[in-house]
GROMACS .gro file of C-alpha atoms in nm:
model
  367
    1MET     CA    1   6.571   4.253   6.928
    2SER     CA    2   6.524   4.522   6.661
    3THR     CA    3   6.340   4.267   6.445
    4LEU     CA    4   6.069   4.217   6.708
    5ALA     CA    5   5.871   4.519   6.600
    6GLN     CA    6   5.880   4.399   6.240
    7GLN     CA    7   5.794   4.036   6.323
    8ASN     CA    8   5.537   4.130   6.589
    9VAL     CA    9   5.611   3.798   6.765
   10ALA     CA   10   5.880   3.533   6.733
   11ASN     CA   11   5.840   3.162   6.673
   12VAL     CA   12   5.670   3.018   6.981
   13ASP     CA   13   5.950   2.760   7.025
   14ASP     CA   14   6.194   3.046   7.084
   15PHE     CA   15   6.034   3.146   7.414
   16ARG     CA   16   5.828   2.843   7.524
   17THR     CA   17   5.907   2.483   7.607
   18ILE     CA   18   5.654   2.201   7.612
   19GLU     CA   19   5.860   2.025   7.880
   20THR     CA   20   5.645   2.047   8.193
   21ASN     CA   21   5.837   1.781   8.387
   22THR     CA   22   6.074   2.000   8.585
   23ILE     CA   23   6.331   1.724   8.633
   24ASN     CA   24   6.412   1.776   8.264
   25HIS     CA   25   6.464   2.150   8.303
   26THR     CA   26   6.831   2.171   8.214
   27GLU     CA   27   7.044   2.442   8.059
   28ASP     CA   28   6.905   2.381   7.710
   29LYS     CA   29   6.567   2.507   7.839
   30LEU     CA   30   6.704   2.831   7.986
   31GLY     CA   31   6.514   3.146   7.895
   32ARG     CA   32   6.196   2.963   7.797
   33PHE     CA   33   5.856   2.964   7.965
   34TYR     CA   34   5.690   2.644   8.077
   35THR     CA   35   5.331   2.600   8.192
   36ILE     CA   36   5.226   2.478   8.536
   37SER     CA   37   4.918   2.257   8.510
   38ASN     CA   38   4.596   2.382   8.666
   39GLU     CA   39   4.600   2.084   8.904
   40ALA     CA   40   4.951   2.158   9.031
   41ARG     CA   41   4.877   2.529   9.054
   42LYS     CA   42   4.568   2.459   9.262
   43ASP     CA   43   4.756   2.221   9.493
   44LEU     CA   44   5.060   2.443   9.543
   45PHE     CA   45   4.951   2.805   9.518
   46THR     CA   46   4.583   2.826   9.617
   47TYR     CA   47   4.681   3.008   9.936
   48GLY     CA   48   4.975   3.202   9.792
   49GLY     CA   49   5.336   3.137   9.706
   50ILE     CA   50   5.346   3.335   9.382
   51PRO     CA   51   5.389   3.715   9.417
   52LYS     CA   52   5.052   3.890   9.402
   53SER     CA   53   5.146   4.103   9.102
   54TYR     CA   54   5.251   3.794   8.907
   55GLU     CA   55   4.942   3.603   9.022
   56LYS     CA   56   4.725   3.883   8.884
   57GLN     CA   57   4.907   3.859   8.554
   58THR     CA   58   4.857   3.481   8.535
   59LYS     CA   59   4.483   3.528   8.582
   60THR     CA   60   4.481   3.780   8.298
   61PHE     CA   61   4.676   3.544   8.071
   62ARG     CA   62   4.465   3.246   8.188
   63GLU     CA   63   4.777   3.036   8.238
   64ALA     CA   64   5.054   3.008   8.495
   65CYS     CA   65   5.388   3.020   8.317
   66LEU     CA   66   5.733   3.042   8.474
   67MET     CA   67   6.057   3.112   8.295
   68VAL     CA   68   6.327   2.848   8.330
   69ARG     CA   69   6.620   3.044   8.473
   70GLN     CA   70   6.971   2.960   8.586
   71PRO     CA   71   6.921   2.981   8.968
   72ALA     CA   72   6.641   2.723   8.968
   73VAL     CA   73   6.816   2.497   8.716
   74GLU     CA   74   7.133   2.504   8.924
   75ILE     CA   75   6.951   2.404   9.242
   76ILE     CA   76   6.752   2.134   9.057
   77GLN     CA   77   7.082   1.987   8.938
   78HIS     CA   78   7.221   1.996   9.294
   79ILE     CA   79   6.910   1.820   9.429
   80LYS     CA   80   6.930   1.553   9.158
   81ASN     CA   81   7.290   1.483   9.263
   82THR     CA   82   7.223   1.495   9.637
   83ASN     CA   83   7.312   1.209   9.868
   84PHE     CA   84   7.005   1.212  10.091
   85GLU     CA   85   7.178   1.001  10.354
   86ARG     CA   86   7.373   1.313  10.449
   87PRO     CA   87   7.241   1.622  10.634
   88ALA     CA   88   6.997   1.834  10.436
   89ASN     CA   89   7.164   2.084  10.204
   90ARG     CA   90   7.076   2.450  10.257
   91PHE     CA   91   7.048   2.682   9.955
   92VAL     CA   92   7.014   3.059   9.995
   93LEU     CA   93   6.866   3.262   9.710
   94TYR     CA   94   6.969   3.627   9.719
   95GLY     CA   95   6.985   3.923   9.483
   96LYS     CA   96   6.849   4.267   9.406
   97ASN     CA   97   6.480   4.343   9.442
   98GLY     CA   98   6.268   4.224   9.153
   99THR     CA   99   6.515   3.976   9.004
  100GLY     CA  100   6.288   3.672   9.050
  101LYS     CA  101   6.382   3.508   9.380
  102SER     CA  102   6.023   3.420   9.470
  103LEU     CA  103   5.947   3.283   9.123
  104ALA     CA  104   6.264   3.072   9.134
  105LEU     CA  105   6.137   2.932   9.464
  106ALA     CA  106   5.798   2.861   9.305
  107HIS     CA  107   5.976   2.670   9.026
  108LEU     CA  108   6.166   2.464   9.285
  109ILE     CA  109   5.850   2.396   9.486
  110HIS     CA  110   5.690   2.264   9.168
  111PHE     CA  111   5.998   2.045   9.110
  112CYS     CA  112   5.981   1.896   9.461
  113TYR     CA  113   5.603   1.849   9.426
  114GLN     CA  114   5.662   1.643   9.113
  115GLN     CA  115   5.935   1.445   9.292
  116GLU     CA  116   5.694   1.369   9.579
  117PHE     CA  117   5.864   1.564   9.855
  118VAL     CA  118   5.661   1.679  10.154
  119ILE     CA  119   5.671   2.057  10.116
  120VAL     CA  120   5.706   2.288  10.416
  121HIS     CA  121   5.653   2.629  10.261
  122VAL     CA  122   5.642   2.970  10.431
  123LYS     CA  123   5.517   3.225  10.179
  124TRP     CA  124   5.656   3.541  10.343
  125VAL     CA  125   5.788   3.545  10.700
  126PRO     CA  126   5.753   3.924  10.756
  127ASP     CA  127   5.372   3.892  10.733
  128TRP     CA  128   5.381   3.719  11.070
  129PHE     CA  129   5.601   3.980  11.237
  130LYS     CA  130   5.471   4.300  11.078
  131LYS     CA  131   5.096   4.246  11.047
  132PRO     CA  132   4.979   3.939  11.241
  133LYS     CA  133   4.605   3.871  11.234
  134GLU     CA  134   4.590   3.804  11.607
  135THR     CA  135   4.829   3.764  11.899
  136SER     CA  136   4.795   3.587  12.233
  137ASN     CA  137   5.022   3.488  12.518
  138SER     CA  138   5.156   3.136  12.479
  139THR     CA  139   5.038   2.890  12.742
  140THR     CA  140   5.323   2.645  12.675
  141ASN     CA  141   5.616   2.883  12.628
  142GLU     CA  142   5.636   3.138  12.906
  143GLY     CA  143   5.706   3.492  12.789
  144CYS     CA  144   5.633   3.409  12.424
  145ILE     CA  145   5.358   3.517  12.186
  146ASP     CA  146   5.135   3.291  11.976
  147LEU     CA  147   4.996   3.392  11.637
  148PRO     CA  148   4.702   3.150  11.632
  149ILE     CA  149   4.514   3.260  11.319
  150ASP     CA  150   4.831   3.290  11.112
  151ALA     CA  151   4.937   2.946  11.235
  152ALA     CA  152   4.601   2.791  11.143
  153SER     CA  153   4.620   2.954  10.799
  154TRP     CA  154   4.966   2.805  10.749
  155LEU     CA  155   4.842   2.459  10.847
  156LEU     CA  156   4.566   2.487  10.586
  157HIS     CA  157   4.825   2.590  10.327
  158PHE     CA  158   5.045   2.294  10.425
  159LYS     CA  159   4.754   2.051  10.409
  160THR     CA  160   4.649   2.175  10.065
  161GLN     CA  161   5.001   2.149   9.924
  162ASN     CA  162   5.064   1.802  10.065
  163ALA     CA  163   4.724   1.631  10.069
  164LYS     CA  164   4.813   1.383   9.794
  165ILE     CA  165   5.159   1.285   9.914
  166LEU     CA  166   5.050   1.257  10.279
  167ALA     CA  167   4.762   1.029  10.177
  168LYS     CA  168   5.008   0.813   9.984
  169LEU     CA  169   5.272   0.799  10.259
  170ASN     CA  170   5.021   0.755  10.544
  171LEU     CA  171   5.261   0.898  10.804
  172LYS     CA  172   5.169   0.853  11.171
  173THR     CA  173   5.244   1.045  11.488
  174THR     CA  174   5.515   0.891  11.704
  175ARG     CA  175   5.385   0.997  12.045
  176ASP     CA  176   5.081   1.126  12.232
  177TYR     CA  177   5.004   1.498  12.216
  178VAL     CA  178   4.799   1.620  12.512
  179TRP     CA  179   4.626   1.954  12.447
  180THR     CA  180   4.382   1.963  12.740
  181LYS     CA  181   4.245   1.710  12.988
  182ARG     CA  182   3.987   1.610  12.728
  183GLU     CA  183   4.176   1.667  12.404
  184THR     CA  184   4.462   1.449  12.289
  185THR     CA  185   4.612   1.328  11.964
  186PRO     CA  186   4.729   0.977  12.047
  187ALA     CA  187   5.038   0.810  11.906
  188ASP     CA  188   4.989   0.634  11.574
  189SER     CA  189   4.734   0.891  11.458
  190SER     CA  190   4.745   1.011  11.098
  191LEU     CA  191   4.928   1.340  11.042
  192PHE     CA  192   4.599   1.460  10.893
  193GLU     CA  193   4.442   1.427  11.238
  194LEU     CA  194   4.721   1.635  11.390
  195ILE     CA  195   4.689   1.902  11.120
  196ASP     CA  196   4.309   1.915  11.139
  197HIS     CA  197   4.329   1.961  11.514
  198GLY     CA  198   4.539   2.275  11.468
  199ILE     CA  199   4.306   2.409  11.200
  200ASN     CA  200   3.987   2.342  11.396
  201ARG     CA  201   4.124   2.440  11.736
  202VAL     CA  202   4.303   2.763  11.649
  203LYS     CA  203   4.417   2.809  12.008
  204PHE     CA  204   4.656   2.516  11.963
  205ALA     CA  205   4.769   2.593  11.606
  206CYS     CA  206   5.119   2.713  11.700
  207ASP     CA  207   5.184   2.409  11.918
  208THR     CA  208   5.048   2.189  11.638
  209ILE     CA  209   5.306   2.334  11.395
  210ALA     CA  210   5.584   2.257  11.643
  211ALA     CA  211   5.456   1.899  11.672
  212LEU     CA  212   5.414   1.862  11.296
  213THR     CA  213   5.765   1.982  11.209
  214ALA     CA  214   5.915   1.753  11.474
  215GLU     CA  215   5.723   1.458  11.327
  216LEU     CA  216   5.840   1.542  10.975
  217LYS     CA  217   6.205   1.552  11.087
  218HIS     CA  218   6.159   1.215  11.255
  219HIS     CA  219   6.002   1.057  10.947
  220ALA     CA  220   6.268   1.207  10.718
  221ASN     CA  221   6.545   1.071  10.942
  222SER     CA  222   6.371   0.732  10.939
  223GLY     CA  223   6.362   0.730  10.558
  224ASN     CA  224   5.982   0.743  10.541
  225CYS     CA  225   5.969   1.059  10.328
  226LYS     CA  226   6.170   1.340  10.173
  227VAL     CA  227   6.105   1.695  10.289
  228MET     CA  228   6.157   2.029  10.117
  229VAL     CA  229   6.173   2.338  10.339
  230ALA     CA  230   6.101   2.653  10.136
  231VAL     CA  231   6.100   2.987  10.320
  232ASP     CA  232   6.069   3.332  10.162
  233GLY     CA  233   6.195   3.624  10.370
  234TYR     CA  234   6.395   3.390  10.593
  235ASN     CA  235   6.619   3.667  10.728
  236ALA     CA  236   6.320   3.815  10.913
  237PHE     CA  237   6.372   3.542  11.174
  238PHE     CA  238   6.697   3.718  11.272
  239HIS     CA  239   6.588   4.081  11.281
  240PRO     CA  240   6.645   4.266  11.610
  241TYR     CA  241   6.271   4.301  11.679
  242THR     CA  242   5.919   4.265  11.534
  243ARG     CA  243   5.619   4.498  11.538
  244ILE     CA  244   5.444   4.274  11.788
  245LEU     CA  245   5.410   4.428  12.134
  246GLY     CA  246   5.434   4.226  12.455
  247ASP     CA  247   5.243   4.290  12.777
  248ASN     CA  248   5.486   4.568  12.869
  249LYS     CA  249   5.429   4.740  12.529
  250VAL     CA  250   5.785   4.659  12.422
  251LYS     CA  251   5.848   4.518  12.074
  252MET     CA  252   5.909   4.144  12.085
  253THR     CA  253   6.212   3.982  11.926
  254PRO     CA  254   6.151   3.706  11.666
  255ASP     CA  255   6.275   3.435  11.905
  256LYS     CA  256   5.986   3.524  12.138
  257ILE     CA  257   5.731   3.441  11.868
  258THR     CA  258   5.643   3.073  11.893
  259LEU     CA  259   5.625   3.025  11.515
  260THR     CA  260   5.997   3.100  11.486
  261LYS     CA  261   6.146   2.795  11.658
  262PRO     CA  262   5.988   2.517  11.445
  263PHE     CA  263   6.119   2.667  11.121
  264LEU     CA  264   6.463   2.739  11.262
  265ASP     CA  265   6.474   2.378  11.379
  266LEU     CA  266   6.394   2.263  11.025
  267THR     CA  267   6.691   2.456  10.888
  268MET     CA  268   6.937   2.291  11.125
  269PRO     CA  269   7.180   2.032  10.979
  270ASP     CA  270   7.060   1.757  11.215
  271TRP     CA  271   6.836   1.566  10.976
  272LYS     CA  272   6.858   1.392  10.639
  273ASN     CA  273   6.636   1.314  10.339
  274GLY     CA  274   6.564   1.679  10.286
  275VAL     CA  275   6.657   2.007  10.124
  276CYS     CA  276   6.616   2.368  10.239
  277VAL     CA  277   6.572   2.656   9.994
  278LEU     CA  278   6.570   2.991  10.173
  279ILE     CA  279   6.531   3.344  10.038
  280VAL     CA  280   6.696   3.643  10.203
  281ASP     CA  281   6.544   3.971  10.090
  282LYS     CA  282   6.595   4.341  10.152
  283LEU     CA  283   6.217   4.389  10.153
  284THR     CA  284   6.202   4.233  10.498
  285LEU     CA  285   6.374   4.545  10.633
  286LYS     CA  286   6.207   4.872  10.720
  287SER     CA  287   6.167   5.097  10.416
  288ASP     CA  288   6.399   5.363  10.557
  289GLU     CA  289   6.677   5.102  10.592
  290GLU     CA  290   6.643   4.962  10.243
  291PRO     CA  291   6.837   5.214  10.028
  292GLU     CA  292   7.166   5.146  10.206
  293ALA     CA  293   7.105   4.774  10.255
  294SER     CA  294   7.319   4.514  10.087
  295GLU     CA  295   7.149   4.213   9.931
  296LEU     CA  296   7.429   3.980  10.046
  297PRO     CA  297   7.334   3.700  10.289
  298LEU     CA  298   7.582   3.801  10.562
  299PHE     CA  299   7.434   4.152  10.582
  300LEU     CA  300   7.071   4.039  10.577
  301LEU     CA  301   7.108   3.741  10.809
  302GLY     CA  302   7.350   3.901  11.051
  303ARG     CA  303   7.617   3.699  11.222
  304THR     CA  304   7.367   3.487  11.418
  305GLY     CA  305   7.158   3.393  11.117
  306PHE     CA  306   7.461   3.331  10.898
  307GLU     CA  307   7.614   3.095  11.151
  308HIS     CA  308   7.279   2.919  11.203
  309ILE     CA  309   7.267   2.795  10.841
  310ASP     CA  310   7.640   2.777  10.767
  311PRO     CA  311   7.750   2.590  10.561
  312PHE     CA  312   7.508   2.674  10.281
  313ILE     CA  313   7.518   2.719   9.904
  314PRO     CA  314   7.450   3.080   9.795
  315ILE     CA  315   7.265   3.121   9.464
  316ARG     CA  316   7.239   3.472   9.318
  317THR     CA  317   6.945   3.590   9.107
  318ASP     CA  318   7.013   3.864   8.852
  319ASP     CA  319   6.831   4.079   8.601
  320TYR     CA  320   6.737   3.924   8.269
  321ASN     CA  321   7.016   3.853   8.027
  322ALA     CA  322   6.959   3.930   7.656
  323LYS     CA  323   6.796   3.593   7.580
  324GLU     CA  324   6.564   3.607   7.883
  325TYR     CA  325   6.461   3.964   7.806
  326GLU     CA  326   6.379   3.873   7.447
  327SER     CA  327   6.177   3.572   7.563
  328CYS     CA  328   5.977   3.785   7.805
  329ILE     CA  329   5.897   4.044   7.536
  330ASN     CA  330   5.797   3.769   7.295
  331TYR     CA  331   5.574   3.613   7.561
  332TYR     CA  332   5.398   3.945   7.620
  333LEU     CA  333   5.352   3.986   7.246
  334ASP     CA  334   5.214   3.634   7.218
  335ARG     CA  335   4.963   3.709   7.496
  336LYS     CA  336   4.869   4.036   7.319
  337TRP     CA  337   4.982   4.212   7.637
  338ILE     CA  338   5.198   4.448   7.430
  339GLN     CA  339   5.010   4.588   7.134
  340ASN     CA  340   5.196   4.909   7.054
  341CYS     CA  341   5.478   4.762   6.847
  342GLU     CA  342   5.623   5.074   6.694
  343SER     CA  343   5.984   5.052   6.585
  344GLY     CA  344   6.220   5.046   6.882
  345PHE     CA  345   5.956   4.976   7.149
  346ASP     CA  346   6.162   4.686   7.282
  347LYS     CA  347   6.474   4.900   7.317
  348GLU     CA  348   6.276   5.162   7.504
  349LEU     CA  349   6.140   4.903   7.747
  350GLU     CA  350   6.489   4.761   7.790
  351PHE     CA  351   6.626   5.105   7.878
  352LEU     CA  352   6.343   5.193   8.117
  353SER     CA  353   6.344   4.858   8.297
  354GLY     CA  354   6.719   4.791   8.297
  355LYS     CA  355   6.606   4.433   8.215
  356ASN     CA  356   6.485   4.395   8.574
  357PRO     CA  357   6.201   4.136   8.564
  358PHE     CA  358   5.973   4.315   8.808
  359ARG     CA  359   6.022   4.661   8.658
  360LEU     CA  360   5.956   4.523   8.311
  361MET     CA  361   5.634   4.362   8.432
  362GLU     CA  362   5.529   4.690   8.597
  363LEU     CA  363   5.601   4.889   8.281
  364CYS     CA  364   5.384   4.651   8.077
  365LYS     CA  365   5.096   4.612   8.321
  366SER     CA  366   4.746   4.743   8.255
  367LEU     CA  367   4.664   5.102   8.343
   0.00000   0.00000   0.00000
């Protein structure tokens, strides 16, 4: 790394790969950045899915690049070798804060998009439980709370991510859905009709999500499609309580929020032709709990959550290794993001960041 200051920037092939087809992202591509096309970025991440700080950086650089790292490559290899006639495999990404769990998930979402999976993606579960846009009493689940605006926003996100594959597959509903005396979604309707109903009639958005996830499980079991379930902050579903207050001003538990059940059902091992990639994260906890918290799945999920998804394959994310750190510095130099290249600047950044991806990005961000 000491030569970086003298070279100013390394050969572009040292830190970039022109391979944009993620199925070819194998160990020989580790530590290199690849570019997500504008079309894929628009389809997948228009309504979020990439951390806001990283999204801001991609706008500055005028390109969306992700580093090919071991956790994503390992899961891609597992998916390529999967027997989809067996129950859906569950993968759990875990690790210290800032080590790239969410970006690894974004890489895997892009992989499944290219492999024509239907993607069921929850950007950040704690947003629903800590700062919902609106709450209302559920009319179909007594004692439970609906989050209608959040549910409608999720349906729009789902529709945007899957518009092309759903149009190609032309999946239909398998039964009638009666919303009111005058409103129904009859059997053999397009899934687009079901989704649009939830978006346009926000009151029924939560029930629409429950119907949609049940239909997707049915179609996956019937071999009509493959489904990827991608959930960031999954352990929030198993926290003791949320910040949402019920009628008696008592904090509601996650199981009393109607959005919880559909996504827990999707992570059960009772369906095939699918894969689940879940992130457990200390940031879902209260800030005063975080310093003592372990990043291990058993601690974050608790016994109930751990048993719910057991057996699963744990995949740890770590700080950059030497090659990844060098690639990141070279990428910043290439983008002219680092301009003060005095001797030893790279060693100073390495010391200050501890090679943690997020801390390095924060140290290099604009003032």
